[in-house]
Every structure is written in structure tokens, then in C-alpha cells.
Coordinates of C-alpha atoms and ligand atoms in Angstrom, one line a residue:
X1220 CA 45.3 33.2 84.9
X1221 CA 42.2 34.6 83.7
X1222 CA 42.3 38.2 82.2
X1223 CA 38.7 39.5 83.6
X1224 CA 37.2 39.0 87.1
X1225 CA 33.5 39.2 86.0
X1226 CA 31.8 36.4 87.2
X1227 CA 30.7 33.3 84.9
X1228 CA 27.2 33.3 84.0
X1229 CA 26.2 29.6 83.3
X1230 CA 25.3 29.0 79.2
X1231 CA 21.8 28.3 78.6
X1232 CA 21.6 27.0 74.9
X1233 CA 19.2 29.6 73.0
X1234 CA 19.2 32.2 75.6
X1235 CA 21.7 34.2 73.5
X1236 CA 20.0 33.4 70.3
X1237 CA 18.2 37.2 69.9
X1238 CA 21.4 38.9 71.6
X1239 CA 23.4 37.2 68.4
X1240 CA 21.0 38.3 66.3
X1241 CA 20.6 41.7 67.1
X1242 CA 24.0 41.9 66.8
X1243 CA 24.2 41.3 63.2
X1244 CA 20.8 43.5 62.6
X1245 CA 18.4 40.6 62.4
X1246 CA 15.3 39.7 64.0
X1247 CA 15.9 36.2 65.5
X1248 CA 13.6 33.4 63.4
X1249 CA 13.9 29.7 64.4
X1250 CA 13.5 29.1 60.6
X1251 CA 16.5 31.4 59.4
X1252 CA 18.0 30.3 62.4
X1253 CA 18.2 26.5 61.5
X1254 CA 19.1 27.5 58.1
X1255 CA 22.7 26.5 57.0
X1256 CA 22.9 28.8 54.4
X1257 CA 21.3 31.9 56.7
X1258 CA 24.1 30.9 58.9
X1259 CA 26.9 31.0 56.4
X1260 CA 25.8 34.2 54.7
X1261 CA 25.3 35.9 58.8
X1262 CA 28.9 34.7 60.6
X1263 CA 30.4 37.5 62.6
X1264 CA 33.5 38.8 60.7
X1265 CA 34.5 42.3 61.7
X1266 CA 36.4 43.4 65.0
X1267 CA 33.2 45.6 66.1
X1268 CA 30.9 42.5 66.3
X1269 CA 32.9 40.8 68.6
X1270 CA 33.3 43.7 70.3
X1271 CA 29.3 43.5 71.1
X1272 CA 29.2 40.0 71.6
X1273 CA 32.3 39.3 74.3
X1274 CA 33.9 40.9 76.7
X1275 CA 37.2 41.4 74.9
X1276 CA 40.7 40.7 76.6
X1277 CA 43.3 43.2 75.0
X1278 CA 44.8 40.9 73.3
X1279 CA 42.2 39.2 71.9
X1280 CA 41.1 43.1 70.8
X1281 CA 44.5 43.3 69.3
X1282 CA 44.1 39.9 67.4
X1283 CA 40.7 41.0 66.1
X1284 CA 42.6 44.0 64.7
X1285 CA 45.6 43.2 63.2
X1286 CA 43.9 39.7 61.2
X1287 CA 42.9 41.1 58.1
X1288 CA 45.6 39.7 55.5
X1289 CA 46.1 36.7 57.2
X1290 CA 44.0 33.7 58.3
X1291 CA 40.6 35.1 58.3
X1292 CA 38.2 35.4 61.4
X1293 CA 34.6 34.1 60.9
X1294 CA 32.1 32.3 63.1
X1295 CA 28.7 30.9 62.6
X1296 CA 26.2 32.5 64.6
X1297 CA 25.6 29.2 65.8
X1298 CA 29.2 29.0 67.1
X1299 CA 29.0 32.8 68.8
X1300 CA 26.0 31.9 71.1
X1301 CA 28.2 29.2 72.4
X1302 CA 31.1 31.5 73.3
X1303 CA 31.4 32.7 77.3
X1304 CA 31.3 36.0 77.1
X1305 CA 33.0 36.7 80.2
X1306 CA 35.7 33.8 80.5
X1307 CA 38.6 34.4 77.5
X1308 CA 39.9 30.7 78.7
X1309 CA 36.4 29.0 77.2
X1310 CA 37.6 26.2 74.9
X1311 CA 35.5 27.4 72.4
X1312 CA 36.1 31.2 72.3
X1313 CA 40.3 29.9 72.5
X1314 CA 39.7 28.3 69.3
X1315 CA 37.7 30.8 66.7
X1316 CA 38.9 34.0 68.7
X1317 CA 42.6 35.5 67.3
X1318 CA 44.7 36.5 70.0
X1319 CA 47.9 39.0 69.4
X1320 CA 49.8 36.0 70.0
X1321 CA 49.0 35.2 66.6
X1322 CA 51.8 37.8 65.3
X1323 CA 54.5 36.1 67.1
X1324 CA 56.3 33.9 64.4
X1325 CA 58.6 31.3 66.1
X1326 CA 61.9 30.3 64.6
X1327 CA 60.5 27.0 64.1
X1328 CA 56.9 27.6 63.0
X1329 CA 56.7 26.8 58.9
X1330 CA 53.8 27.9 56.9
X1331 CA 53.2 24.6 55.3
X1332 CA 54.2 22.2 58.2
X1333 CA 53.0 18.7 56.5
X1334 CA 54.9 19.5 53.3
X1335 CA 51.9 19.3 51.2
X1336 CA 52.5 21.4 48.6
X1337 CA 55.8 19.4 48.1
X1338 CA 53.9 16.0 47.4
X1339 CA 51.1 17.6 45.4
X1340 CA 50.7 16.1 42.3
X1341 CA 48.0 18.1 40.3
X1342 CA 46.7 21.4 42.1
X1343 CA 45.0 20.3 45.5
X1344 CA 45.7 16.6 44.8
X1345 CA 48.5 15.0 47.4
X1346 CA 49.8 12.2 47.1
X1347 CA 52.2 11.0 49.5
X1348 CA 51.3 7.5 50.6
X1349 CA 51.3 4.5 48.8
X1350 CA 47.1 3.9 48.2
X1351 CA 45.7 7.0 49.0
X1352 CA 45.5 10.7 48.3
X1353 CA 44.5 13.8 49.8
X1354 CA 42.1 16.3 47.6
X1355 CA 41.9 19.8 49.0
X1356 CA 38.5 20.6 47.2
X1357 CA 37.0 23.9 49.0
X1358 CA 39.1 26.7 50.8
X1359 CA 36.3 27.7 53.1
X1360 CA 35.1 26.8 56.4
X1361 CA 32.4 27.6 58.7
X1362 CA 34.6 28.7 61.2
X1363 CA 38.4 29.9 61.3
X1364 CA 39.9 27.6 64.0
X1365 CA 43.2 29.5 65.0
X1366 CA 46.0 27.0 64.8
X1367 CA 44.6 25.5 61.5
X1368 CA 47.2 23.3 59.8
X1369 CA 46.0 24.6 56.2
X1370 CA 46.1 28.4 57.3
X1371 CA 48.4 29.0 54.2
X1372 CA 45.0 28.5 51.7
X1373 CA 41.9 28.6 53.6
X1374 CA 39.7 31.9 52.8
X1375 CA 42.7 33.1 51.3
X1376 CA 41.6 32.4 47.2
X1377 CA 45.0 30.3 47.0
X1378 CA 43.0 27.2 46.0
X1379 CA 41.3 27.4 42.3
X1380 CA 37.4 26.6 42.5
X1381 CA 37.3 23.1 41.9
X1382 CA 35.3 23.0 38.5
X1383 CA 38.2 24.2 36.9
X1384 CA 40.5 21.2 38.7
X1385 CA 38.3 18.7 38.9
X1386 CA 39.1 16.8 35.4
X1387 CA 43.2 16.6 36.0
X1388 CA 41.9 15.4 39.6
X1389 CA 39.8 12.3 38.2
X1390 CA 42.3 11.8 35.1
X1391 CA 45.5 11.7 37.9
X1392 CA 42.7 9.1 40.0
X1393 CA 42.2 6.9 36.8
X1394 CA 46.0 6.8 35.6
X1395 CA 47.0 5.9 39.0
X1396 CA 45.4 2.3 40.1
X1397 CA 47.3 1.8 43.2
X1398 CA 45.3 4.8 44.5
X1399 CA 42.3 2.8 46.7
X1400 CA 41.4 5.5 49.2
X1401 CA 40.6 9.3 48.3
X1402 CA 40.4 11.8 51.5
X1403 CA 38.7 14.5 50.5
X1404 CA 39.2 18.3 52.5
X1405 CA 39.8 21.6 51.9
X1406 CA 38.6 23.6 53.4
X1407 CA 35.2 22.4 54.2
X1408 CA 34.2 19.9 51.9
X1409 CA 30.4 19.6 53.6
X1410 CA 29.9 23.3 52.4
X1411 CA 29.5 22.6 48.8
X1412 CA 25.7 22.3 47.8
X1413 CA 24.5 19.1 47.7
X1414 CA 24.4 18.6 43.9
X1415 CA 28.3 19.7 43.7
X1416 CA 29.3 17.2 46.4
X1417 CA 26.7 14.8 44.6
X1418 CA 28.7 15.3 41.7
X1419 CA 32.1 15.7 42.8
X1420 CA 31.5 12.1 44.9
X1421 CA 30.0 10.3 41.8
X1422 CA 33.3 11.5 39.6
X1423 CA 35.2 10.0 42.2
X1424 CA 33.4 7.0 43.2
X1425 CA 33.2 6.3 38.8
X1426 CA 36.9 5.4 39.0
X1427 CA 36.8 1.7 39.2
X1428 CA 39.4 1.0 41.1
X1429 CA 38.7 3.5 44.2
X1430 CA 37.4 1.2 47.0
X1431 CA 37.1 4.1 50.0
X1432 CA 35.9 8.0 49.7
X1433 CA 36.5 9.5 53.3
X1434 CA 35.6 13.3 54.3
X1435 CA 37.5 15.3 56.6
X1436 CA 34.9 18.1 57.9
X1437 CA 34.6 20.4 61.2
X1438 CA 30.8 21.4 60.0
X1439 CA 28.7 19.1 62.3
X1440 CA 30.6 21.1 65.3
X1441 CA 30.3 24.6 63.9
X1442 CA 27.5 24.1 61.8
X1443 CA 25.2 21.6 62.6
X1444 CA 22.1 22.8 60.4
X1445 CA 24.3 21.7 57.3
X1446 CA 23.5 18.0 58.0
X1447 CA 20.1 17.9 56.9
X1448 CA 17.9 14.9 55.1
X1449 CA 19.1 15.9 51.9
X1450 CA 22.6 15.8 52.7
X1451 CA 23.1 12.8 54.6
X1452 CA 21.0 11.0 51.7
X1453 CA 24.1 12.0 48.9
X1454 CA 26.8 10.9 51.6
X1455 CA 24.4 7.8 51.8
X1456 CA 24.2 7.1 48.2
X1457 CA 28.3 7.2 47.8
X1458 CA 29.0 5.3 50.8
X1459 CA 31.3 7.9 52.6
X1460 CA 33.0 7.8 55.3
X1461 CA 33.3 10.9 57.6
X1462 CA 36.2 12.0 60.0
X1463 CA 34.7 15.3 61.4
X1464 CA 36.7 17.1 64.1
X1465 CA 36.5 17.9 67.7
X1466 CA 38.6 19.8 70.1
X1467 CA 36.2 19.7 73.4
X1468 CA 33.2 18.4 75.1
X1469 CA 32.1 21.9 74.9
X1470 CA 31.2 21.3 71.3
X1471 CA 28.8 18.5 71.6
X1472 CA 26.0 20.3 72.4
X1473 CA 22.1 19.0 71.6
X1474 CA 22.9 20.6 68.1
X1475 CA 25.7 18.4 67.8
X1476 CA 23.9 15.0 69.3
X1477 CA 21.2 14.9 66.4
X1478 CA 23.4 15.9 63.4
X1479 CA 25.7 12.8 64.5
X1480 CA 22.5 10.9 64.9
X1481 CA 20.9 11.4 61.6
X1482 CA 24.3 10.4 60.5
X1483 CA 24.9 7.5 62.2
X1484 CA 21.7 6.5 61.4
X1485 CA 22.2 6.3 57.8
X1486 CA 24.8 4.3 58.4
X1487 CA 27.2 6.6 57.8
X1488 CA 30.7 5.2 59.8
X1489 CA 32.0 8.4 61.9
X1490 CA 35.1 9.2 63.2
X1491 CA 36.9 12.1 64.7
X1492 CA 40.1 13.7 64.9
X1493 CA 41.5 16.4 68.0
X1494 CA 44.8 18.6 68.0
X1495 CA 46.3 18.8 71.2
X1496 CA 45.8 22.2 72.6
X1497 CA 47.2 24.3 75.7
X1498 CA 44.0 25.7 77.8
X1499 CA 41.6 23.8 75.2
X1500 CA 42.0 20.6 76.2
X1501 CA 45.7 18.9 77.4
X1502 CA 44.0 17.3 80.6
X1503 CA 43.0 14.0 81.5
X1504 CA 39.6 15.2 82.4
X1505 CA 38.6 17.2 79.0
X1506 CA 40.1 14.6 76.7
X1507 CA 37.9 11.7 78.4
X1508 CA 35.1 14.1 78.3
X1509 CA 35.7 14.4 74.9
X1510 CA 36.3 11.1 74.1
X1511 CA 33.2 9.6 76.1
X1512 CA 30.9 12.3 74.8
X1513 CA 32.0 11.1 71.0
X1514 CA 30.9 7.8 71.7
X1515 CA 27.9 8.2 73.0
X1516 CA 27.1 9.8 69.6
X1517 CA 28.5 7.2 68.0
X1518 CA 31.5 8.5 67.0
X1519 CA 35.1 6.6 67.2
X1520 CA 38.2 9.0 68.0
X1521 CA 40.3 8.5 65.6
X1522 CA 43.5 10.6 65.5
X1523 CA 44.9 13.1 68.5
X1524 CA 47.6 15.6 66.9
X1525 CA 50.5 16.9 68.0
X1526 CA 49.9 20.4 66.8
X1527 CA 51.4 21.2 63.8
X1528 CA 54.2 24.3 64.0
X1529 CA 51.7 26.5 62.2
X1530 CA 52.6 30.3 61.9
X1531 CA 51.3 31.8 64.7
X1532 CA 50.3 29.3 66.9
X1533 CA 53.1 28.5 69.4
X1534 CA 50.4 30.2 72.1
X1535 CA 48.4 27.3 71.4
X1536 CA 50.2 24.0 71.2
X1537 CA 51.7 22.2 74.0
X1538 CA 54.6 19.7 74.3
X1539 CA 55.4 15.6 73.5
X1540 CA 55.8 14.8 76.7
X1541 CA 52.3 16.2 77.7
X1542 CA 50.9 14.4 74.8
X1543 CA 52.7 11.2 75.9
X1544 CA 51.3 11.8 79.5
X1545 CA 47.6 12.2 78.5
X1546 CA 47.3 9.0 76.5
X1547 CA 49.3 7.2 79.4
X1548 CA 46.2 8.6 81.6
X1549 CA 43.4 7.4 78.9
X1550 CA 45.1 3.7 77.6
X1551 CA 43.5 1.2 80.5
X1552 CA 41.9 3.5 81.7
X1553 CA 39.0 3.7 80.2
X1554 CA 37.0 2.0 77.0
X1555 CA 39.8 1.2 73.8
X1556 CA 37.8 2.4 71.7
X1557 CA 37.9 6.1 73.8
X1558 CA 41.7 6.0 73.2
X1559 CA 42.5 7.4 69.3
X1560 CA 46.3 7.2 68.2
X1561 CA 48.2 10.0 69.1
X1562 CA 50.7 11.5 65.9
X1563 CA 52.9 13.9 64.9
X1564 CA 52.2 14.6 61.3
X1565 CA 56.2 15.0 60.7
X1566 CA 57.3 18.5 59.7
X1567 CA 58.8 18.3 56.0
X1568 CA 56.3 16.2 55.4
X1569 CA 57.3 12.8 56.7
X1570 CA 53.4 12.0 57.3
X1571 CA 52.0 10.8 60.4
X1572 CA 53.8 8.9 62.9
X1573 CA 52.5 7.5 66.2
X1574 CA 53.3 8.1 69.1
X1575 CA 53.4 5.6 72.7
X1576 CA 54.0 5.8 76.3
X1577 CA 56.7 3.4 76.5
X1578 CA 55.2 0.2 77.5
X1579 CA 58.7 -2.4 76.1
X1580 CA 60.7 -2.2 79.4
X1581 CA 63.1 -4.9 77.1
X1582 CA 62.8 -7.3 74.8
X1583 CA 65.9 -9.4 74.8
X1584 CA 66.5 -13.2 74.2
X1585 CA 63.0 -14.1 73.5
X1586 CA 61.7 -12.4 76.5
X1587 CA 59.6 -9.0 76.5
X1588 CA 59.4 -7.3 80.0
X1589 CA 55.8 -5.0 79.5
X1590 CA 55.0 -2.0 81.6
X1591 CA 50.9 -2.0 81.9
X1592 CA 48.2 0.8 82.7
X1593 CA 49.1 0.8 86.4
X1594 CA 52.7 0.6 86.3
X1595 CA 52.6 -3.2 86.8
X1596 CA 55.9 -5.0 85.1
X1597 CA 54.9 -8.5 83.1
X1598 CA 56.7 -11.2 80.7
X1599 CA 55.8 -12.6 77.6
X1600 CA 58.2 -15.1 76.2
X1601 CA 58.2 -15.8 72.1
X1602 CA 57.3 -19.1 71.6
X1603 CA 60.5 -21.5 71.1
X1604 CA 61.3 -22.4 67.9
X1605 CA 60.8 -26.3 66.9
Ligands
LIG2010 C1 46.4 12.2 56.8 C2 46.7 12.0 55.4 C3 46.2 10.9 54.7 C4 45.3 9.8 55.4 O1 46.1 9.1 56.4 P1 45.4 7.9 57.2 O2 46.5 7.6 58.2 O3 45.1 6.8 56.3 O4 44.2 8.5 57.8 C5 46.5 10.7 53.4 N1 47.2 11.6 52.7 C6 47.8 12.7 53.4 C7 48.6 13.7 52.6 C8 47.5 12.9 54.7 O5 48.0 14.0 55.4

């Protein structure tokens, strides 16, 4: 049920530009505007900014004002023209908003749901699979999403600057040969200059036997002016590959198109990862937007989550079955490569597991009994043995 009755004005992309602006006490300039670093230095913060910008539910007034202390609230001006408003149930303004559901701690929630502190092996390095680690390198982000899975470190000084890491980081990478893929995330690792990321890349990419440097990073949705010439040449040079993250058509606005483009176009391989979110996007509908939308830019979904029992964030997730029913409505369907796996990154830190509709009706003596996209039963027998 929507929480105000004022009527839904339709978003025209730039027409809130000098309202955004004035909010923050600036004169709008196209120049500043496109500016990543203008946009990081001017995100709205503080309860009285939204307060000019939206139309505040109480409870999203309540959120803004009882944050401070925990997972911060900030959002790129970039991100704040894009929010409705009027409508508290915009995908957008769900996401980057708090809400006073925020204070309600579940009996099940866990502030470090992936157990990564528990297979970190040197501050911000995990290790938990068998050729491949995750480095935490940067606790900020361009924008706070609300059920973040990190929300224990982000913007909360919990992770040491990185300088002072990064030698035990490249010395654990070297002693360990089995390790063939590094992840790196944070954090935001696309809001390091580019001569830092230049330089953290080239320390990793010196260790012989590392064959594959991935990035997890949210900036070409909240901050699109970030991917410029210069950029995308260093990820070029270190043959990255990216897995940014999207959580509704909503996000890939014209902005959005030409970052992917000039990223694609380097070559760069994208992909894209979603959590499953009540109200944001646990439909049919907004997941094939999303999904379609992605590809047209060039970019392969990757992973859908199962959202992680984050402090906080029961308001927001949705359940197993639903998850189950969506990919059921998408596998078939439409294009393969539209479907990503779905996974439940196992609480305690089991790592990812995948989840499937049930498409094994039985498999007994050599005969499998399959369940297809339209509900259509088939056999395949196992070849005989000679
Ligand atoms: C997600 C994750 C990875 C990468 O997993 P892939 O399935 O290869 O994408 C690696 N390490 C940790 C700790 C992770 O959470």
C-alpha cells in the first residue's frame, strides 16, 4: 500500500538536476555535474536534505533519524535526481533511503552473514575457496544500499586504508600458488584514483601465478561519471574483469548505457549480480526488465541472491520459495543468457550454493523423468553399458 496519495509525476532525466543542486547550495554546472569527484565530495547525507528533496514517509523520516552510528546514509546527486519524490515504493528510493524498519533486529539476522571474517586470512583478504580469494580493499561506496551484505565495515573505519595492508596482501598472494582468481571489493573498489587502482592492479597482476583479477563494483549504477577514458584505459591495461551490480531496470538509465558502453568497448567482459528484494524487484516482470535491459548493454547476469540475513533488513528480503518461483518464470522463457544462477551465500559461511526449480521428477534405473519450462514431463535414458 502506498504511504502518500500525491500523484506520480513522470521522471524526466535532468529536469531535477538544479532542484538537487540547490539543495545542496550549488549552482547547477554540466561540468561539475559530470564530475565524479564533484559528485562524491556533494552526496546528500543529513536527514534535512532529504527532507527537501522527497516527500518523506514517517518512517522513512524515522530511518533518516535514528542512522547515524550505524550503516551510513549517502547518495550521489546523480542517484537523488532519479528518486520519485512522491512514490516511497520507487525501487530506487527503497534501496538508498533507511526506513525505521531498519531498527528491528530479527532473531535470525547476523551481522556478518557470509562468515567472512571467520575465513579471513590477513586483514580484508578471504580465503575460503580452493583458487580464489576475496580482497576487501576500500570501505566506501557511492551510495549506501540498505540491505548491504558488508554493512558491518562499510563507512564505518573498520577496514585499515589499504597502503598499510597491501604488502601482507601480495606476500599471502605469492606464498599461496593455488590462488588463480583474486576478487577484489570493499567497499567500492572503482573509487580509488586511478593511479591507486593502477597500482594496486599491477601488485596483483605481478604475482605470476594469478591468471584472473575480477572487480565487484555498484559505481556504474550510482555513479556513472566515474567510468571515464582514463579509467577504463587502467582496467584495460590489467585485463579485468567487472561484476558491477544491479537491482532494477530503473537504474539503467542513458547514464548507465554509455558507461557500460565505453566499457564494453574496451573489451572489458561485464557481468552483473542482483539480491532479491521485496517491493524492488521479486516479479517476473522487473527481473526480465532487468535482465533484458543488461543485455542490451552488454552485460551478462551473473548471480541473483538470496538476501543475506543482514541486521536490519528482514523489511527487505523475501522468501526461497519466491526466489524459486521467479527463475521458474525466466528459465525457457526467455534468452539463457537472461537467466543468472540464483544462490544463497550460506549463513556461517558455507559459500554460495545454487539454487533450482525442481526439474528431476526421478532418476531411477537408468531413466531420468524431466519436468521442462511448460510443465511438459520427458525421458532421457543413460546410455547402456557395453
Ligand atoms: C563470492 C565469493 C567468491 C567468488 O565466487 P564465484 O562463485 O567464483 O564468483 C570468492 N570468495 C568469496 C569469499 C566469495 O564470497
Amino acid at each position: 500500500m502506498k504511504e502518500t496519495t500525491a500523484p506520480v509525476e513522470p521522471l524526466i532525466a535532468g529536469a531535477r538536476r538544479h532542484e538537487v543542486c540547490q539543495i545542496l547550495g550549488e549552482t547547477y554546472d554540466p561540468a561539475r555535474w559530470n564530475d565524479w569527484r564533484w559528485q562524491m565530495r556533494h552526496r546528500l547525507t543529513k536527514p534535512d536534505q532529504f527532507e527537501q528533496l522527497l516527500r518523506l514517509t514517517p518512517s522513512e523520516r524515522r530511518g533518516l533519524a535514528m542512522c547515524h552510528g550505524k550503516l551510513a546514509v549517502a547518495v550521489t546527486p546523480y542517484l537523488a535526481e532519479l528518486l520519485d519524490p512522491y512514490d516511497p515504493s520507487c525501487p530506487l528510493r527503497m534501496q538508498v533511503v533507511p526506513r525505521e524498519e531498519e531498527a528491528i533486529v530479527s532473531p535470525t539476522d547476523m551481522v556478518d552473514p557470509c562468515g567472512e571474517e571467520h575465513d579471513s586470512v590477513v586483514p580484508g583478504l578471504v580465503h575460503r575457496y580452493p583458487d580464489r580469494v576475496l580482497l576487501l580493499a576500500i570501505d566506501t561506496c557511492a551510495a549506501y544500499c540498505r540491505y548491504c551484505t558488508r554493512s558491518r565495515l562499510v563507512a564505518h573505519g573498520e577496514l585499515d586504508p589499504l597502503a598499510g595492508r597491501l604488502d601482507a596482501i601480495v606476500a599471502y598472494l605469492q606464498a599461496h600458488p593455488e590462488v588463480r582468481d583474486v576478487l577484489v571489493s570493499g567497499g567500492d573498489p572503482l573509487l580509488f584514483s586511478d593511479e591507486k587502482l593502477d597500482e594496486l592492479l599491477g601488485r596483483i597482476r605481478a604475482v605470476p601465478h594469478v591468471e584472473m583479477v575480477r572487480l565487484g563494483s555498484r559505481v556504474p549504477a550510482f555513479l556513472p561519471q566515474r567510468i571515464t577514458p582514463e579509467l577504463v584505459a587502467v582496467l584495460r591495461r590489467h585485463r579485468v574483469w567487472l561484476s558491477l551490480h544491479f537491482s532494477n531496470a530503473a537504474e539503467l538509465t542513458e547514464d548507465v548505457a554509455e558507461a557500460c558502453d565505453r566499457l564494453a568497448d574496451a573489451g572489458i567482459p561485464l557481468g552483473s549480480q542482483t539480491v532479491l528484494l521485496r517491493g524492488i524487484n521479486d516479479s517476473v516482470p522487473e527481473l526480465k526488465a532487468l535482465f533484458h535491459g543488461l543485455l542490451k548493454l552488454r552485460v551478462r547476469p551473473y548471480y541473483l541472491y538470496q538476501c543475506d540475513p543482514v541486521v536490519g533488513t528482514s523489511h527487505l528480503r523475501t522468501t526461497v520459495a519466491k526466489g524459486l518461483e521467479l527463475i521458474a518464470g525466466l528459465r525457457g522463457h526467455t534468452s539463457g543468457y537472461a537467466v543468472p544462477t540464483y544462490v544463497i551465500d550460506a549463513p556461517g559461511g558455507g559459500g554460495k550454493v545454487p539454487l533450482h526449480p525442481q526439474t528431476t521428477v526421478s532418476y531411477e534405473h537408468g531413466t531420468v523423468t524431466l519436468r521442462n519450462w511448460e510443465g511438459g514431463e520427458y525421458t532421457y535414458l543413460d546410455p547402456v553399458a557395453v
